[in-house]
Coordinates of C-alpha atoms in Angstrom, one line a residue:
M137 CA 0.0 0.0 0.0
A138 CA 2.9 2.4 0.7
A139 CA 4.3 1.7 -2.8
A140 CA 0.9 2.4 -4.3
A141 CA 0.7 5.7 -2.4
D142 CA 4.2 6.7 -3.7
G143 CA 3.0 5.7 -7.2
L144 CA 0.0 8.0 -6.9
G145 CA 2.3 10.8 -5.6
S146 CA 4.5 10.6 -8.6
I147 CA 1.4 10.9 -10.9
A148 CA -0.1 14.0 -9.1
I149 CA 0.5 17.4 -10.6
D150 CA 2.0 20.1 -8.4
T151 CA 0.0 23.2 -9.1
T152 CA 2.6 25.5 -7.6
Q153 CA 5.0 24.6 -10.4
L154 CA 2.6 25.9 -13.1
N155 CA 2.9 29.6 -12.2
M156 CA 3.6 30.7 -15.8
S157 CA 1.9 32.7 -18.6
V158 CA -0.8 30.7 -20.5
T159 CA 0.2 32.5 -23.7
D160 CA 3.9 31.4 -23.5
P161 CA 4.1 28.2 -25.6
T162 CA 7.7 27.4 -24.7
A163 CA 6.9 27.4 -21.0
W164 CA 4.0 25.1 -21.5
A165 CA 6.0 22.8 -23.7
T166 CA 8.7 22.6 -21.0
A167 CA 6.2 21.9 -18.3
M168 CA 4.4 19.2 -20.3
N169 CA 7.7 17.5 -21.2
N170 CA 8.7 17.4 -17.5
L171 CA 5.4 15.7 -16.7
G172 CA 5.9 13.2 -19.5
M173 CA 2.9 14.4 -21.6
V174 CA 2.8 15.5 -25.2
P175 CA 1.9 19.2 -25.3
V176 CA -1.5 20.0 -27.0
G177 CA -2.6 23.2 -28.7
L178 CA 0.7 25.1 -28.8
A179 CA 0.4 26.6 -32.3
G180 CA 0.8 30.1 -30.9
Q181 CA -2.7 30.0 -29.2
Q182 CA -3.9 29.5 -25.7
L183 CA -3.7 25.9 -24.4
V184 CA -7.1 24.1 -24.5
T185 CA -7.1 22.0 -21.4
D186 CA -10.6 20.7 -21.8
L187 CA -9.6 18.3 -24.6
P188 CA -8.0 14.9 -23.9
P189 CA -4.7 13.9 -25.4
P190 CA -5.0 12.4 -28.8
S191 CA -5.5 8.6 -29.0
T192 CA -4.2 6.3 -31.8
R193 CA -7.5 4.5 -32.1
E194 CA -11.0 5.7 -33.0
R195 CA -13.4 5.6 -30.1
P196 CA -15.8 2.6 -30.5
P197 CA -19.5 3.2 -29.9
G198 CA -20.5 2.9 -26.2
C199 CA -16.9 2.5 -25.1
K200 CA -16.5 1.8 -21.4
T201 CA -13.2 -0.1 -21.5
V202 CA -9.7 1.4 -21.9
F203 CA -6.4 -0.2 -22.8
V204 CA -3.5 0.7 -20.4
G205 CA 0.0 -0.1 -21.6
G206 CA 3.5 0.6 -20.3
L207 CA 2.7 -0.6 -16.8
P208 CA 5.6 -1.5 -14.5
E209 CA 6.3 -5.2 -14.4
N210 CA 5.8 -5.3 -10.6
A211 CA 2.4 -3.4 -10.8
T212 CA -0.4 -5.4 -9.2
E213 CA -4.2 -5.1 -9.8
E214 CA -4.6 -3.3 -6.4
I215 CA -2.1 -0.6 -7.5
I216 CA -3.8 -0.2 -10.9
Q217 CA -7.2 0.0 -9.2
E218 CA -5.9 2.7 -6.8
V219 CA -4.4 4.7 -9.7
F220 CA -7.5 4.6 -12.0
E221 CA -10.1 4.6 -9.2
Q222 CA -10.0 8.4 -9.2
C223 CA -11.6 8.4 -12.7
G224 CA -14.7 6.6 -11.6
D225 CA -16.2 3.2 -10.5
I226 CA -14.3 0.2 -11.9
T227 CA -16.3 -2.9 -12.7
A228 CA -13.5 -5.2 -14.0
I229 CA -9.7 -5.3 -14.5
R230 CA -8.1 -7.8 -16.8
K231 CA -4.3 -7.8 -16.4
S232 CA -1.9 -9.5 -18.8
K233 CA 1.6 -10.8 -18.1
K234 CA 3.0 -8.4 -20.8
N235 CA 2.7 -5.2 -18.9
F236 CA -0.7 -4.1 -20.1
C237 CA -4.3 -4.4 -18.9
H238 CA -7.9 -3.6 -19.8
I239 CA -10.0 -1.6 -17.3
R240 CA -13.8 -1.5 -17.6
F241 CA -15.6 1.5 -16.0
A242 CA -19.3 1.8 -15.0
E243 CA -20.1 4.9 -17.3
E244 CA -18.7 6.2 -20.6
F245 CA -17.7 9.6 -19.3
M246 CA -15.2 7.9 -16.9
V247 CA -13.2 6.7 -19.9
D248 CA -12.6 10.4 -20.9
K249 CA -11.1 11.0 -17.5
A250 CA -8.8 7.9 -17.8
I251 CA -7.5 9.1 -21.1
Y252 CA -6.0 12.1 -19.4
L253 CA -3.5 9.8 -17.6
S254 CA -1.9 8.8 -20.9
G255 CA 1.7 9.9 -21.0
Y256 CA 2.3 10.0 -17.3
R257 CA 5.3 8.2 -15.9
M258 CA 4.4 5.7 -13.1
R259 CA 7.0 4.6 -10.5
L260 CA 6.4 2.2 -7.6
G261 CA 7.8 3.7 -4.4
S262 CA 11.3 5.2 -4.5
S263 CA 12.8 2.3 -6.5
T264 CA 14.9 3.1 -9.6
D265 CA 14.6 -0.3 -11.0
K266 CA 13.1 -0.6 -14.5
K267 CA 10.6 -3.2 -13.3
D268 CA 9.1 -0.6 -10.9
S269 CA 8.7 2.2 -13.4
G270 CA 7.0 2.8 -16.8
R271 CA 5.3 5.4 -19.0
L272 CA 1.5 4.9 -19.2
H273 CA -0.3 4.7 -22.5
V274 CA -4.1 4.8 -22.2
D275 CA -6.3 4.3 -25.2
F276 CA -9.8 3.2 -26.2
A277 CA -10.4 -0.5 -26.2
Q278 CA -13.1 -2.4 -28.2
A279 CA -15.1 -4.8 -26.0
R280 CA -18.1 -6.9 -27.0
D281 CA -19.9 -6.2 -23.7
D282 CA -19.7 -2.4 -24.3
F283 CA -20.9 -2.8 -27.9
Y284 CA -23.8 -5.1 -26.8
E285 CA -24.9 -2.6 -24.1
W286 CA -24.7 0.2 -26.6
E287 CA -26.8 -1.7 -29.1
C288 CA -29.4 -2.4 -26.5
K289 CA -29.5 1.2 -25.5
Q290 CA -29.9 2.3 -29.1
R291 CA -32.7 -0.1 -29.6
M292 CA -34.5 1.1 -26.5
L293 CA -34.1 4.7 -27.7
A294 CA -35.4 3.8 -31.1
R295 CA -38.5 2.1 -29.5
E296 CA -39.1 5.2 -27.4
E297 CA -38.8 7.5 -30.4
R298 CA -41.2 5.3 -32.4
H299 CA -43.7 5.3 -29.5
R300 CA -43.4 9.1 -29.2
R301 CA -43.9 9.6 -32.9
K302 CA -47.0 7.4 -32.9
M303 CA -48.5 9.2 -29.9
E304 CA -47.8 12.5 -31.6
E305 CA -49.5 11.3 -34.9
D306 CA -52.5 9.9 -32.9
R307 CA -52.8 13.3 -31.2
L308 CA -52.6 15.3 -34.4
R309 CA -54.8 12.9 -36.5
P310 CA -58.3 14.4 -37.0
P311 CA -61.1 12.4 -35.5
S312 CA -62.7 9.9 -37.8
P313 CA -66.3 10.6 -38.8
P314 CA -69.0 8.6 -37.2
A315 CA -70.1 5.4 -38.9
I316 CA -73.2 5.8 -41.2
M317 CA -75.8 3.1 -40.8
H318 CA -77.2 1.4 -43.9
Y319 CA -80.5 2.5 -45.3
S320 CA -83.7 0.7 -44.2
E321 CA -87.3 1.7 -43.8
H322 CA -86.9 1.6 -40.0
E323 CA -83.8 3.7 -40.1
A324 CA -85.4 6.1 -42.5
A325 CA -88.3 6.6 -40.1
L326 CA -85.9 7.3 -37.2
L327 CA -84.0 9.7 -39.4
A328 CA -87.2 11.6 -40.3
E329 CA -87.9 12.1 -36.6
K330 CA -84.3 13.3 -36.0
L331 CA -84.6 15.8 -38.9
K332 CA -87.5 17.5 -37.1
D333 CA -85.5 17.9 -33.9
D334 CA -83.3 21.0 -33.8
S335 CA -80.7 19.5 -31.5
K336 CA -80.1 16.4 -33.8
F337 CA -80.5 18.1 -37.1
S338 CA -76.7 18.5 -37.9
E339 CA -76.1 14.8 -37.3
A340 CA -79.2 13.7 -39.3
I341 CA -78.5 15.8 -42.3
T342 CA -75.1 14.2 -42.8
V343 CA -76.7 10.7 -42.8
L344 CA -79.3 11.9 -45.3
L345 CA -76.6 13.4 -47.6
T346 CA -74.6 10.1 -47.4
W347 CA -77.7 8.0 -48.3
I348 CA -78.5 10.2 -51.3
E349 CA -74.9 10.0 -52.5
R350 CA -74.9 6.2 -52.1
G351 CA -77.9 6.0 -54.5
E352 CA -80.4 4.8 -52.0
V353 CA -83.2 6.8 -53.8
N354 CA -85.4 4.7 -56.0
R355 CA -89.1 4.6 -57.0
R356 CA -90.0 2.7 -53.8
S357 CA -88.2 5.1 -51.4
A358 CA -88.7 8.4 -53.3
N359 CA -91.7 9.6 -51.3
Q360 CA -89.8 8.9 -48.0
F361 CA -86.7 10.8 -49.2
Y362 CA -88.9 13.7 -50.4
S363 CA -90.5 14.0 -47.0
M364 CA -87.0 14.1 -45.4
V365 CA -85.8 16.8 -47.9
Q366 CA -88.9 18.7 -47.0
S367 CA -88.1 18.5 -43.3
A368 CA -84.6 19.8 -44.1
N369 CA -86.1 22.7 -46.0
S370 CA -88.2 23.6 -43.0
H371 CA -85.1 24.5 -41.0
V372 CA -84.2 27.4 -43.4
R373 CA -86.6 29.8 -41.7
R374 CA -85.3 28.8 -38.3
L375 CA -81.7 29.5 -39.4
M376 CA -82.6 32.9 -40.8
N377 CA -84.3 33.8 -37.5
E378 CA -81.2 32.7 -35.6
K379 CA -79.1 34.8 -37.9
A380 CA -81.3 37.9 -37.3
A381 CA -81.1 37.4 -33.6
H382 CA -77.3 37.1 -33.6
E383 CA -77.1 40.3 -35.8
Q384 CA -79.3 42.1 -33.2
E385 CA -77.1 40.9 -30.4
M386 CA -74.0 42.1 -32.4
E387 CA -75.6 45.5 -32.8
Q388 CA -76.4 45.7 -29.1
A389 CA -72.8 44.7 -28.3
K390 CA -71.5 47.4 -30.6
E391 CA -73.7 50.0 -29.0
S392 CA -72.7 49.0 -25.5
F393 CA -69.0 49.0 -26.6
K394 CA -69.4 52.5 -28.1
N395 CA -71.1 53.7 -24.9
A396 CA -68.4 52.2 -22.7
L397 CA -65.7 53.7 -25.0
T398 CA -67.3 57.2 -24.7
G399 CA -67.3 56.8 -20.9
I400 CA -63.7 55.8 -20.9
L401 CA -62.8 58.7 -23.2
T402 CA -64.6 61.2 -20.9
Q403 CA -62.6 59.9 -18.0
F404 CA -59.4 60.2 -20.0
E405 CA -60.4 63.8 -20.7
Q406 CA -60.8 64.4 -17.0
I407 CA -57.5 62.8 -16.2
V408 CA -55.7 64.9 -18.9
A409 CA -57.5 68.0 -17.5
V410 CA -56.1 67.2 -14.0
F411 CA -52.6 66.8 -15.4
N412 CA -52.9 70.1 -17.3
A413 CA -54.1 71.9 -14.2
S414 CA -51.2 70.6 -12.2
T415 CA -48.7 71.8 -14.8
R416 CA -49.8 75.4 -14.5
Q417 CA -47.5 77.8 -12.8
K418 CA -49.7 78.3 -9.7
A419 CA -49.3 74.7 -8.7
W420 CA -46.2 73.7 -10.8
D421 CA -43.8 75.8 -8.7
H422 CA -44.5 73.8 -5.6
F423 CA -43.5 70.4 -6.9
S424 CA -40.0 69.1 -6.8
K425 CA -38.0 68.2 -10.0
A426 CA -38.7 64.5 -9.6
Q427 CA -42.4 65.1 -9.1
R428 CA -42.6 67.4 -12.1
K429 CA -40.8 64.8 -14.2
N430 CA -43.3 62.1 -13.2
I431 CA -46.3 64.4 -13.8
D432 CA -45.0 65.3 -17.3
I433 CA -44.5 61.6 -18.2
W434 CA -48.0 60.7 -16.9
R435 CA -49.5 63.6 -18.8
K436 CA -47.9 62.5 -22.1
H437 CA -48.9 58.9 -21.6
S438 CA -52.5 59.8 -20.8
E439 CA -52.7 62.1 -23.8
E440 CA -51.5 59.4 -26.1
L441 CA -54.1 57.0 -24.7
R442 CA -56.8 59.6 -25.0
N443 CA -56.0 60.4 -28.6
A444 CA -55.9 56.6 -29.5
H445 CA -59.4 56.1 -27.9
S446 CA -60.8 59.2 -29.6
E447 CA -59.5 57.9 -33.0
Q448 CA -61.1 54.5 -32.3
L449 CA -64.4 56.1 -31.4
M450 CA -64.3 58.3 -34.5
G451 CA -63.6 55.3 -36.7
I452 CA -66.7 53.5 -35.2
R453 CA -68.8 56.6 -36.0
R454 CA -67.4 56.7 -39.6
E455 CA -68.3 53.1 -40.1
E456 CA -71.8 53.8 -38.9
E457 CA -72.2 56.8 -41.3
M458 CA -70.8 54.7 -44.2
E459 CA -73.4 52.0 -43.4
M460 CA -76.2 54.5 -43.3
S461 CA -75.2 56.2 -46.5
D462 CA -74.1 53.0 -48.3
D463 CA -72.1 54.1 -51.3
D464 CA -73.1 57.8 -51.3
S465 CA -70.3 58.8 -48.9
G466 CA -67.7 58.2 -51.6
D467 CA -69.4 60.8 -53.9
N468 CA -69.8 63.4 -51.3
P469 CA -66.4 64.5 -49.9
S470 CA -67.8 67.4 -47.9
K471 CA -68.9 65.0 -45.2
K472 CA -65.3 63.8 -44.8
L473 CA -64.2 67.4 -44.4
R474 CA -66.8 68.0 -41.8
V475 CA -65.7 65.0 -39.9
D476 CA -62.1 66.0 -40.0
E477 CA -63.0 69.6 -38.9
S478 CA -65.0 68.3 -36.0
A479 CA -62.1 66.1 -35.0
L480 CA -59.7 69.1 -35.1
A481 CA -62.2 71.2 -33.1
A482 CA -62.5 68.5 -30.5
Q483 CA -58.7 68.3 -30.2
A484 CA -58.4 72.1 -29.9
Y485 CA -61.1 72.1 -27.2
A486 CA -59.2 69.3 -25.4
L487 CA -56.0 71.4 -25.5
K488 CA -57.8 74.3 -24.0
E489 CA -59.2 72.1 -21.3
E490 CA -55.7 70.8 -20.5
N491 CA -54.3 74.3 -20.1
D492 CA -57.2 75.2 -17.8
S493 CA -57.0 72.1 -15.7
L494 CA -53.2 72.3 -14.8
R495 CA -53.9 74.8 -12.0
W496 CA -56.7 72.6 -10.6
Q497 CA -54.4 69.6 -10.5
L498 CA -51.8 71.4 -8.4
D499 CA -54.3 72.4 -5.9
A500 CA -55.7 68.9 -5.7
Y501 CA -52.2 67.4 -5.2
R502 CA -51.6 69.9 -2.3
N503 CA -54.8 68.8 -0.6
E504 CA -53.9 65.2 -1.1
V505 CA -50.5 65.7 0.5
E506 CA -52.1 67.4 3.5
L507 CA -54.7 64.6 3.8
L508 CA -51.9 62.0 3.6
K509 CA -50.0 63.6 6.4
Q510 CA -53.1 63.8 8.6
E511 CA -53.9 60.2 7.8
K512 CA -50.4 59.1 8.7
G513 CA -50.7 60.8 12.1
Q514 CA -54.1 59.3 12.7
L515 CA -52.7 55.8 11.8
F516 CA -50.0 56.1 14.3
R517 CA -52.5 57.2 16.9
T518 CA -54.9 54.4 16.0
E519 CA -52.1 51.8 16.2
E520 CA -51.2 53.0 19.7
S521 CA -54.8 53.0 20.8
L522 CA -55.3 49.5 19.4
T523 CA -52.3 48.2 21.3
K524 CA -53.6 49.8 24.5
D525 CA -57.1 48.4 24.0
Q526 CA -55.6 44.9 23.5
Q527 CA -53.6 45.3 26.7
L528 CA -56.6 46.4 28.6
Q529 CA -58.7 43.5 27.2
F530 CA -56.0 41.1 28.2
L531 CA -55.8 42.6 31.7
Q532 CA -59.5 42.5 32.1
Q533 CA -59.6 38.8 31.1
T534 CA -56.8 38.0 33.6
M535 CA -58.7 39.9 36.3
Q536 CA -61.9 38.0 35.6
G537 CA -60.0 34.7 35.8
M538 CA -58.4 35.7 39.1
Q539 CA -61.8 36.8 40.5
Q540 CA -63.3 33.4 39.6
Q541 CA -60.3 31.7 41.2
L542 CA -60.8 33.8 44.4
L543 CA -64.5 33.0 44.5
S544 CA -63.8 29.3 44.2
I545 CA -61.2 29.5 46.9
Q546 CA -63.6 31.5 49.2
E547 CA -66.3 28.8 48.7
E548 CA -63.8 26.1 49.6
L549 CA -62.8 28.1 52.7
N550 CA -66.4 28.5 53.7
N551 CA -67.0 24.8 53.4
K552 CA -63.9 24.0 55.4
K553 CA -64.9 26.5 58.1
S554 CA -68.4 24.9 58.3
E555 CA -66.8 21.5 58.6
L556 CA -64.5 22.7 61.3
E557 CA -67.3 24.2 63.3
Q558 CA -69.3 21.0 63.1
A559 CA -66.3 19.0 64.3
K560 CA -65.7 21.5 67.2
E561 CA -69.4 21.2 68.2
E562 CA -69.2 17.5 68.1
Q563 CA -66.0 17.5 70.2
T564 CA -67.5 19.8 72.8
H565 CA -70.6 17.7 72.9
T566 CA -68.7 14.5 73.5
Q567 CA -66.5 16.1 76.1
A568 CA -69.6 17.3 78.0
V569 CA -71.2 13.8 77.8
L570 CA -67.9 12.3 79.1
K571 CA -67.9 14.7 82.0
V572 CA -71.5 13.8 82.9
L573 CA -70.7 10.1 82.6
Q574 CA -67.6 10.4 84.8
E575 CA -69.6 12.3 87.5
Q576 CA -72.3 9.6 87.3
L577 CA -69.6 6.9 87.7
K578 CA -68.1 8.6 90.7
S579 CA -71.5 9.1 92.3
A580 CA -72.5 5.5 91.6
K581 CA -69.2 4.1 93.1
E582 CA -69.6 6.2 96.2
L583 CA -73.2 5.0 96.6
A584 CA -72.0 1.4 96.1
E585 CA -69.4 1.8 98.8
I586 CA -71.8 3.5 101.2
N587 CA -74.6 1.1 100.7
G588 CA -72.3 -2.0 100.5
H589 CA -73.5 -3.2 97.1
D590 CA -71.7 -6.0 95.3
E591 CA -69.2 -5.7 92.5
S592 CA -71.9 -7.0 90.1
Q593 CA -73.8 -3.7 90.6
A594 CA -70.7 -1.7 89.8
N595 CA -70.3 -3.8 86.6
E596 CA -73.9 -3.0 85.7
V597 CA -73.1 0.7 86.1
N598 CA -70.1 0.4 83.9
V599 CA -72.2 -1.5 81.3
L600 CA -74.7 1.3 81.5
T601 CA -72.0 4.0 81.0
V602 CA -70.5 2.1 78.0
A603 CA -74.0 1.7 76.5
L604 CA -74.5 5.5 76.9
V605 CA -71.2 6.3 75.3
N606 CA -72.0 3.9 72.5
Q607 CA -75.4 5.6 72.1
D608 CA -73.7 9.0 72.0
R609 CA -71.2 7.7 69.4
E610 CA -74.0 6.3 67.3
K611 CA -75.8 9.7 67.5
N612 CA -72.7 11.5 66.4
S613 CA -72.1 9.1 63.6
E614 CA -75.7 9.5 62.5
K615 CA -75.2 13.2 62.5
R616 CA -72.0 12.9 60.5
S617 CA -73.5 10.4 58.1
Q618 CA -76.3 12.9 57.3
G619 CA -73.7 14.9 55.3
L620 CA -73.5 12.1 52.6
K621 CA -75.8 13.7 50.1
S622 CA -73.8 13.8 46.8
E623 CA -73.0 11.0 44.4
K624 CA -69.4 11.9 44.5
E625 CA -69.0 11.2 48.2
A626 CA -70.8 7.8 47.8
L627 CA -68.5 6.9 44.9
L628 CA -65.5 7.9 47.0
I629 CA -66.6 5.8 49.9
G630 CA -67.0 2.8 47.7
I631 CA -63.6 3.2 46.1
I632 CA -61.9 3.8 49.5
S633 CA -63.6 0.9 51.2
T634 CA -62.5 -1.4 48.3
F635 CA -59.0 -0.1 48.5
L636 CA -58.7 -0.5 52.3
H637 CA -60.3 -4.0 52.1
V638 CA -57.6 -5.1 49.8
H639 CA -55.0 -3.7 52.3
P640 CA -55.9 -5.5 55.6
F641 CA -53.1 -3.9 57.5
G642 CA -54.3 -0.4 56.6
A643 CA -52.9 2.5 54.6
N644 CA -51.8 6.0 55.5
I645 CA -53.6 9.0 54.1
E646 CA -50.8 9.9 51.6
Y647 CA -50.8 6.5 50.0
L648 CA -54.6 6.6 49.8
W649 CA -54.5 10.1 48.3
S650 CA -51.9 9.1 45.7
Y651 CA -54.2 6.3 44.6
M652 CA -57.3 8.6 44.4
Q653 CA -55.3 11.2 42.5
Q654 CA -55.1 8.8 39.5
L655 CA -58.9 8.8 39.4
D656 CA -59.7 12.4 40.2
S657 CA -56.8 14.9 40.1
R658 CA -58.9 17.6 41.8
I659 CA -59.3 15.8 45.1
S660 CA -57.2 16.6 48.1
A661 CA -55.9 14.6 51.1
N662 CA -57.9 16.8 53.6
E663 CA -61.2 15.9 51.8
I664 CA -60.4 12.2 52.1
E665 CA -59.5 12.4 55.7
M666 CA -62.6 14.4 56.6
L667 CA -64.7 11.8 54.8
L668 CA -63.1 9.0 56.7
M669 CA -63.6 10.8 60.0
R670 CA -67.3 11.2 59.3
L671 CA -67.8 7.4 59.0
P672 CA -66.3 5.8 62.2
R673 CA -68.4 2.6 61.8
M674 CA -66.7 1.9 58.4
F675 CA -63.2 3.3 58.9
K676 CA -61.1 3.4 62.0
Q677 CA -57.7 5.0 62.7
E678 CA -54.8 3.2 64.3
F679 CA -51.3 4.3 65.3
T680 CA -48.3 2.1 64.6
G681 CA -44.7 2.5 65.5
V682 CA -42.9 4.4 68.3
G683 CA -41.2 7.8 68.3
A684 CA -40.0 8.9 64.9
T685 CA -41.5 5.8 63.3
L686 CA -45.0 6.6 64.5
E687 CA -47.4 6.3 61.6
K688 CA -51.2 6.9 61.4
R689 CA -53.1 4.3 59.3
W690 CA -56.7 3.9 58.3
K691 CA -58.5 0.5 58.2
F692 CA -61.8 -0.7 56.9
C693 CA -63.9 -2.0 59.8
A694 CA -67.4 -2.3 58.5
F695 CA -67.3 -6.1 58.4
E696 CA -66.1 -6.3 62.0
G697 CA -69.4 -4.7 63.2
I698 CA -71.3 -7.3 61.1
K699 CA -69.4 -10.2 62.7
T700 CA -70.0 -8.9 66.2
I701 CA -73.7 -8.7 65.5

């Protein structure tokens, strides 16, 4: 591989050594001889570098294979491939033992690149041995594969060309006439009906003409053909009426065109009058040079258009007069003179109007400039006001959204306050009941000691106190359960009870809240805890752990009450 790299280095051209005049033929000849190449195009002219060096063989059609001679004896296929790979993709290399080879490329243009290497000296590494050096000779080679591919390509191109020509001929060929049916009494009856129909007359008349030209008329069918010819003759009046209607439409179109042309001409006259007024000294002095130049160009252009339209209108009027007078207008030249005089008078009047309207145009332009200035100021103001209005609307919308959020927060606070008040009332009530019960217990124990009752009576008192406490708890639970009025709370109770039933050891409120968040993202942990506290018969709270590991868990206890019952 190192030898191949040295070989490529010996073939590469150093561009720094070519700093010479292109028009100097001796310098180019010296440089080409140093590179081992025959100089081309040195007959006192500029060197043409786009042409390849001349080859000794004529290029075969579709040539993709080159003959490479003068190879070093020690050159391998890998080195040859590395040298000629810069010209393009190589499909095959056939090397001979006599210091030459054939190289086949993928495309034809790659052969042109390979021809440029002809005349270069190739050396393998830094060796000076004759077996490691040689002068390359690259030429076109004739290969059967190349010729076969070229013939296939030419046949394909010929097929495409034939197909294209056929398609073009089919496109330009006029459509063939419809087939004419043969004469029979049934077809003649149908054709007679078609001749009476205006929409099918053109198709039927061609069939009738073909039958007559074929010689289908005889003594037996003469009456039938006569009736069909009579039907064809009946369409003459219809065609004349259609022609008259079209002529009337044409006259109306001419009249409308003439009226529109006169309106356009009057507007051109007004525009020209405006330009003439603006060019008068009263207004002309206030314009700048560029503005005067533009006004002058516009005025000339509008005058040319005005004159062209006036000539067109006068031509239409002359045609009308010629039609009215038929051929008498040629014998009476005074009418032509009158028409010419009227045209000249119209042009003179137009020139006067132009001179008078120049002053008016200048005044109008001044007013327009002032109005534009005012409108620009108003536009700036309106844009500022629009931006302010948009900002105000945005601020109002944000304020409304914040107000709605505050109202919702206030409602939640009110609900929480009411729940806290109810809980405080229940706590005070239970504390009062406990105090009363404790006093009753003390009094009952004192009485039992004084009167000497048995321990069974004390147990009965304790049972009574427990029953009262349970009754009080049941009343409180009934009061709390009265708050379950919404379907949402009932659904939450069902989901929580199912979840806690699956977890027999209980679950803390954070774990329960994280599970409920997946079902309803708006629910909070406080709502869940308040709901569990309102149902002591279904859910109970237990504390597990000691010290820092103390944890509060909720358990589902509804089935325990059923079992005890």
